[in-house]
């Protein structure tokens, strides 16, 4: 680690006082935000914590807990997480059928090869049903007519079942 040139603006980064945020200037790196801990695995982190605790860099500001996210923020974050899980599920099935992704499989929808066309039709139909169901669930959650599924697994369990691969 580069030599510590200076440190300033210490503020507790945890309610229990075990972490202190500082602005530290390192030789060759410059000024960077740094969180010091008395149990840091690196000696410079432990040293900065001890020095900050002793008041070397000024009085330590009080810990301010981050605000709780709003219900709208929680819903948006959860919706995004569930949409990523649904898309992953769609792509993984297409990949298990030998395609790069569902998007790749969908490109065979107009294939002149019956097997590819049938597989694409099955996957695209399932994709459409998954997204219609997903959107219906989330609209019901927003309207407070259905609770938000508690986990990704609970959400995925509400989606249409995985189709059987068509026989060529």
JSON list of N, CA, C and O in Angstrom, two decimals, residues 6 10 12 16 20-21 24 30 32 38 42 66-67 72 75 78 86 91 95 99 118 134 151 158 160-161 163 165:
[
{"chain": "A", "resi": 6, "resn": "UNK", "atom": "N", "xyz": [-2.10, 12.08, 4.33]},
{"chain": "A", "resi": 6, "resn": "UNK", "atom": "CA", "xyz": [-2.99, 12.78, 5.27]},
{"chain": "A", "resi": 6, "resn": "UNK", "atom": "C", "xyz": [-4.34, 12.10, 5.31]},
{"chain": "A", "resi": 6, "resn": "UNK", "atom": "O", "xyz": [-4.66, 11.26, 4.45]},
{"chain": "A", "resi": 10, "resn": "UNK", "atom": "N", "xyz": [-13.21, 12.62, 9.49]},
{"chain": "A", "resi": 10, "resn": "UNK", "atom": "CA", "xyz": [-13.66, 11.33, 10.03]},
{"chain": "A", "resi": 10, "resn": "UNK", "atom": "C", "xyz": [-15.13, 11.38, 10.44]},
{"chain": "A", "resi": 10, "resn": "UNK", "atom": "O", "xyz": [-15.58, 12.34, 11.06]},
{"chain": "A", "resi": 12, "resn": "UNK", "atom": "N", "xyz": [-18.20, 8.44, 11.84]},
{"chain": "A", "resi": 12, "resn": "UNK", "atom": "CA", "xyz": [-18.54, 7.04, 12.12]},
{"chain": "A", "resi": 12, "resn": "UNK", "atom": "C", "xyz": [-19.38, 6.48, 10.99]},
{"chain": "A", "resi": 12, "resn": "UNK", "atom": "O", "xyz": [-20.34, 7.11, 10.54]},
{"chain": "A", "resi": 16, "resn": "UNK", "atom": "N", "xyz": [-22.24, 1.13, 15.85]},
{"chain": "A", "resi": 16, "resn": "UNK", "atom": "CA", "xyz": [-21.46, 0.61, 16.98]},
{"chain": "A", "resi": 16, "resn": "UNK", "atom": "C", "xyz": [-20.05, 1.21, 17.06]},
{"chain": "A", "resi": 16, "resn": "UNK", "atom": "O", "xyz": [-19.26, 0.85, 17.94]},
{"chain": "A", "resi": 20, "resn": "UNK", "atom": "N", "xyz": [-14.95, 3.79, 10.62]},
{"chain": "A", "resi": 20, "resn": "UNK", "atom": "CA", "xyz": [-14.83, 5.24, 10.48]},
{"chain": "A", "resi": 20, "resn": "UNK", "atom": "C", "xyz": [-14.52, 5.55, 9.02]},
{"chain": "A", "resi": 20, "resn": "UNK", "atom": "O", "xyz": [-13.55, 5.04, 8.45]},
{"chain": "A", "resi": 21, "resn": "UNK", "atom": "N", "xyz": [-15.36, 6.38, 8.41]},
{"chain": "A", "resi": 21, "resn": "UNK", "atom": "CA", "xyz": [-15.11, 6.86, 7.05]},
{"chain": "A", "resi": 21, "resn": "UNK", "atom": "C", "xyz": [-14.19, 8.08, 7.12]},
{"chain": "A", "resi": 21, "resn": "UNK", "atom": "O", "xyz": [-14.36, 8.95, 7.99]},
{"chain": "A", "resi": 24, "resn": "UNK", "atom": "N", "xyz": [-8.75, 10.03, 2.68]},
{"chain": "A", "resi": 24, "resn": "UNK", "atom": "CA", "xyz": [-7.32, 9.76, 2.88]},
{"chain": "A", "resi": 24, "resn": "UNK", "atom": "C", "xyz": [-6.56, 10.09, 1.60]},
{"chain": "A", "resi": 24, "resn": "UNK", "atom": "O", "xyz": [-6.99, 9.74, 0.50]},
{"chain": "A", "resi": 30, "resn": "UNK", "atom": "N", "xyz": [-3.44, 9.68, -4.49]},
{"chain": "A", "resi": 30, "resn": "UNK", "atom": "CA", "xyz": [-4.21, 10.90, -4.29]},
{"chain": "A", "resi": 30, "resn": "UNK", "atom": "C", "xyz": [-5.28, 10.70, -3.23]},
{"chain": "A", "resi": 30, "resn": "UNK", "atom": "O", "xyz": [-5.24, 9.75, -2.44]},
{"chain": "A", "resi": 32, "resn": "UNK", "atom": "N", "xyz": [-8.76, 9.75, -1.65]},
{"chain": "A", "resi": 32, "resn": "UNK", "atom": "CA", "xyz": [-9.81, 8.75, -1.88]},
{"chain": "A", "resi": 32, "resn": "UNK", "atom": "C", "xyz": [-10.63, 8.57, -0.61]},
{"chain": "A", "resi": 32, "resn": "UNK", "atom": "O", "xyz": [-10.12, 8.72, 0.50]},
{"chain": "A", "resi": 38, "resn": "UNK", "atom": "N", "xyz": [-10.85, -1.14, 13.10]},
{"chain": "A", "resi": 38, "resn": "UNK", "atom": "CA", "xyz": [-9.87, -1.66, 14.05]},
{"chain": "A", "resi": 38, "resn": "UNK", "atom": "C", "xyz": [-9.54, -3.11, 13.78]},
{"chain": "A", "resi": 38, "resn": "UNK", "atom": "O", "xyz": [-8.50, -3.61, 14.23]},
{"chain": "A", "resi": 42, "resn": "UNK", "atom": "N", "xyz": [-5.67, -5.24, 6.82]},
{"chain": "A", "resi": 42, "resn": "UNK", "atom": "CA", "xyz": [-4.47, -4.50, 6.43]},
{"chain": "A", "resi": 42, "resn": "UNK", "atom": "C", "xyz": [-4.03, -3.56, 7.57]},
{"chain": "A", "resi": 42, "resn": "UNK", "atom": "O", "xyz": [-4.86, -2.90, 8.20]},
{"chain": "A", "resi": 66, "resn": "UNK", "atom": "N", "xyz": [-28.56, 5.48, 6.99]},
{"chain": "A", "resi": 66, "resn": "UNK", "atom": "CA", "xyz": [-29.20, 5.84, 5.73]},
{"chain": "A", "resi": 66, "resn": "UNK", "atom": "C", "xyz": [-30.72, 5.72, 5.88]},
{"chain": "A", "resi": 66, "resn": "UNK", "atom": "O", "xyz": [-31.21, 4.90, 6.66]},
{"chain": "A", "resi": 67, "resn": "UNK", "atom": "N", "xyz": [-31.45, 6.53, 5.15]},
{"chain": "A", "resi": 67, "resn": "UNK", "atom": "CA", "xyz": [-32.91, 6.47, 5.26]},
{"chain": "A", "resi": 67, "resn": "UNK", "atom": "C", "xyz": [-33.44, 5.13, 4.74]},
{"chain": "A", "resi": 67, "resn": "UNK", "atom": "O", "xyz": [-32.84, 4.52, 3.85]},
{"chain": "A", "resi": 72, "resn": "UNK", "atom": "N", "xyz": [-42.25, 2.52, -2.62]},
{"chain": "A", "resi": 72, "resn": "UNK", "atom": "CA", "xyz": [-42.14, 2.56, -4.09]},
{"chain": "A", "resi": 72, "resn": "UNK", "atom": "C", "xyz": [-40.76, 2.12, -4.55]},
{"chain": "A", "resi": 72, "resn": "UNK", "atom": "O", "xyz": [-40.62, 1.41, -5.54]},
{"chain": "A", "resi": 75, "resn": "UNK", "atom": "N", "xyz": [-40.53, -1.65, -4.09]},
{"chain": "A", "resi": 75, "resn": "UNK", "atom": "CA", "xyz": [-41.28, -2.33, -5.16]},
{"chain": "A", "resi": 75, "resn": "UNK", "atom": "C", "xyz": [-40.50, -2.28, -6.47]},
{"chain": "A", "resi": 75, "resn": "UNK", "atom": "O", "xyz": [-40.40, -3.29, -7.17]},
{"chain": "A", "resi": 78, "resn": "UNK", "atom": "N", "xyz": [-37.54, -4.68, -6.24]},
{"chain": "A", "resi": 78, "resn": "UNK", "atom": "CA", "xyz": [-38.00, -6.07, -6.25]},
{"chain": "A", "resi": 78, "resn": "UNK", "atom": "C", "xyz": [-38.50, -6.45, -7.64]},
{"chain": "A", "resi": 78, "resn": "UNK", "atom": "O", "xyz": [-38.20, -7.54, -8.13]},
{"chain": "A", "resi": 86, "resn": "UNK", "atom": "N", "xyz": [-36.91, -13.80, -14.19]},
{"chain": "A", "resi": 86, "resn": "UNK", "atom": "CA", "xyz": [-37.77, -14.36, -15.24]},
{"chain": "A", "resi": 86, "resn": "UNK", "atom": "C", "xyz": [-37.02, -14.45, -16.56]},
{"chain": "A", "resi": 86, "resn": "UNK", "atom": "O", "xyz": [-37.08, -15.47, -17.25]},
{"chain": "A", "resi": 91, "resn": "UNK", "atom": "N", "xyz": [-34.08, -17.54, -20.77]},
{"chain": "A", "resi": 91, "resn": "UNK", "atom": "CA", "xyz": [-32.83, -17.78, -21.51]},
{"chain": "A", "resi": 91, "resn": "UNK", "atom": "C", "xyz": [-32.24, -19.15, -21.18]},
{"chain": "A", "resi": 91, "resn": "UNK", "atom": "O", "xyz": [-31.71, -19.84, -22.07]},
{"chain": "A", "resi": 95, "resn": "UNK", "atom": "N", "xyz": [-31.31, -22.03, -23.79]},
{"chain": "A", "resi": 95, "resn": "UNK", "atom": "CA", "xyz": [-29.94, -22.56, -23.83]},
{"chain": "A", "resi": 95, "resn": "UNK", "atom": "C", "xyz": [-29.93, -24.07, -23.66]},
{"chain": "A", "resi": 95, "resn": "UNK", "atom": "O", "xyz": [-29.16, -24.76, -24.32]},
{"chain": "A", "resi": 99, "resn": "UNK", "atom": "N", "xyz": [-29.90, -23.15, -27.92]},
{"chain": "A", "resi": 99, "resn": "UNK", "atom": "CA", "xyz": [-29.85, -21.78, -28.45]},
{"chain": "A", "resi": 99, "resn": "UNK", "atom": "C", "xyz": [-29.00, -20.91, -27.52]},
{"chain": "A", "resi": 99, "resn": "UNK", "atom": "O", "xyz": [-28.82, -21.23, -26.35]},
{"chain": "A", "resi": 118, "resn": "UNK", "atom": "N", "xyz": [-40.84, -25.09, -34.72]},
{"chain": "A", "resi": 118, "resn": "UNK", "atom": "CA", "xyz": [-41.67, -25.59, -33.62]},
{"chain": "A", "resi": 118, "resn": "UNK", "atom": "C", "xyz": [-41.08, -25.20, -32.26]},
{"chain": "A", "resi": 118, "resn": "UNK", "atom": "O", "xyz": [-41.82, -24.82, -31.34]},
{"chain": "A", "resi": 134, "resn": "UNK", "atom": "N", "xyz": [-46.35, -12.07, -15.50]},
{"chain": "A", "resi": 134, "resn": "UNK", "atom": "CA", "xyz": [-45.51, -11.22, -14.67]},
{"chain": "A", "resi": 134, "resn": "UNK", "atom": "C", "xyz": [-46.11, -9.82, -14.54]},
{"chain": "A", "resi": 134, "resn": "UNK", "atom": "O", "xyz": [-46.22, -9.28, -13.43]},
{"chain": "A", "resi": 151, "resn": "UNK", "atom": "N", "xyz": [-40.29, -13.99, -2.27]},
{"chain": "A", "resi": 151, "resn": "UNK", "atom": "CA", "xyz": [-38.96, -14.38, -2.76]},
{"chain": "A", "resi": 151, "resn": "UNK", "atom": "C", "xyz": [-39.00, -14.53, -4.28]},
{"chain": "A", "resi": 151, "resn": "UNK", "atom": "O", "xyz": [-40.08, -14.63, -4.88]},
{"chain": "A", "resi": 158, "resn": "UNK", "atom": "N", "xyz": [-45.21, -18.64, -9.63]},
{"chain": "A", "resi": 158, "resn": "UNK", "atom": "CA", "xyz": [-46.49, -18.13, -10.11]},
{"chain": "A", "resi": 158, "resn": "UNK", "atom": "C", "xyz": [-46.56, -18.04, -11.64]},
{"chain": "A", "resi": 158, "resn": "UNK", "atom": "O", "xyz": [-47.63, -17.81, -12.20]},
{"chain": "A", "resi": 160, "resn": "UNK", "atom": "N", "xyz": [-46.14, -19.24, -15.70]},
{"chain": "A", "resi": 160, "resn": "UNK", "atom": "CA", "xyz": [-46.55, -20.45, -16.44]},
{"chain": "A", "resi": 160, "resn": "UNK", "atom": "C", "xyz": [-45.46, -21.52, -16.42]},
{"chain": "A", "resi": 160, "resn": "UNK", "atom": "O", "xyz": [-44.26, -21.21, -16.39]},
{"chain": "A", "resi": 161, "resn": "UNK", "atom": "N", "xyz": [-45.87, -22.78, -16.41]},
{"chain": "A", "resi": 161, "resn": "UNK", "atom": "CA", "xyz": [-44.89, -23.87, -16.35]},
{"chain": "A", "resi": 161, "resn": "UNK", "atom": "C", "xyz": [-43.99, -23.91, -17.59]},
{"chain": "A", "resi": 161, "resn": "UNK", "atom": "O", "xyz": [-44.39, -23.49, -18.68]},
{"chain": "A", "resi": 163, "resn": "UNK", "atom": "N", "xyz": [-42.41, -25.20, -20.80]},
{"chain": "A", "resi": 163, "resn": "UNK", "atom": "CA", "xyz": [-42.98, -26.08, -21.82]},
{"chain": "A", "resi": 163, "resn": "UNK", "atom": "C", "xyz": [-42.09, -27.29, -22.08]},
{"chain": "A", "resi": 163, "resn": "UNK", "atom": "O", "xyz": [-40.89, -27.28, -21.83]},
{"chain": "A", "resi": 165, "resn": "UNK", "atom": "N", "xyz": [-40.23, -29.65, -24.66]},
{"chain": "A", "resi": 165, "resn": "UNK", "atom": "CA", "xyz": [-39.59, -29.45, -25.97]},
{"chain": "A", "resi": 165, "resn": "UNK", "atom": "C", "xyz": [-40.36, -30.22, -27.03]},
{"chain": "A", "resi": 165, "resn": "UNK", "atom": "O", "xyz": [-40.61, -31.42, -26.86]}
]
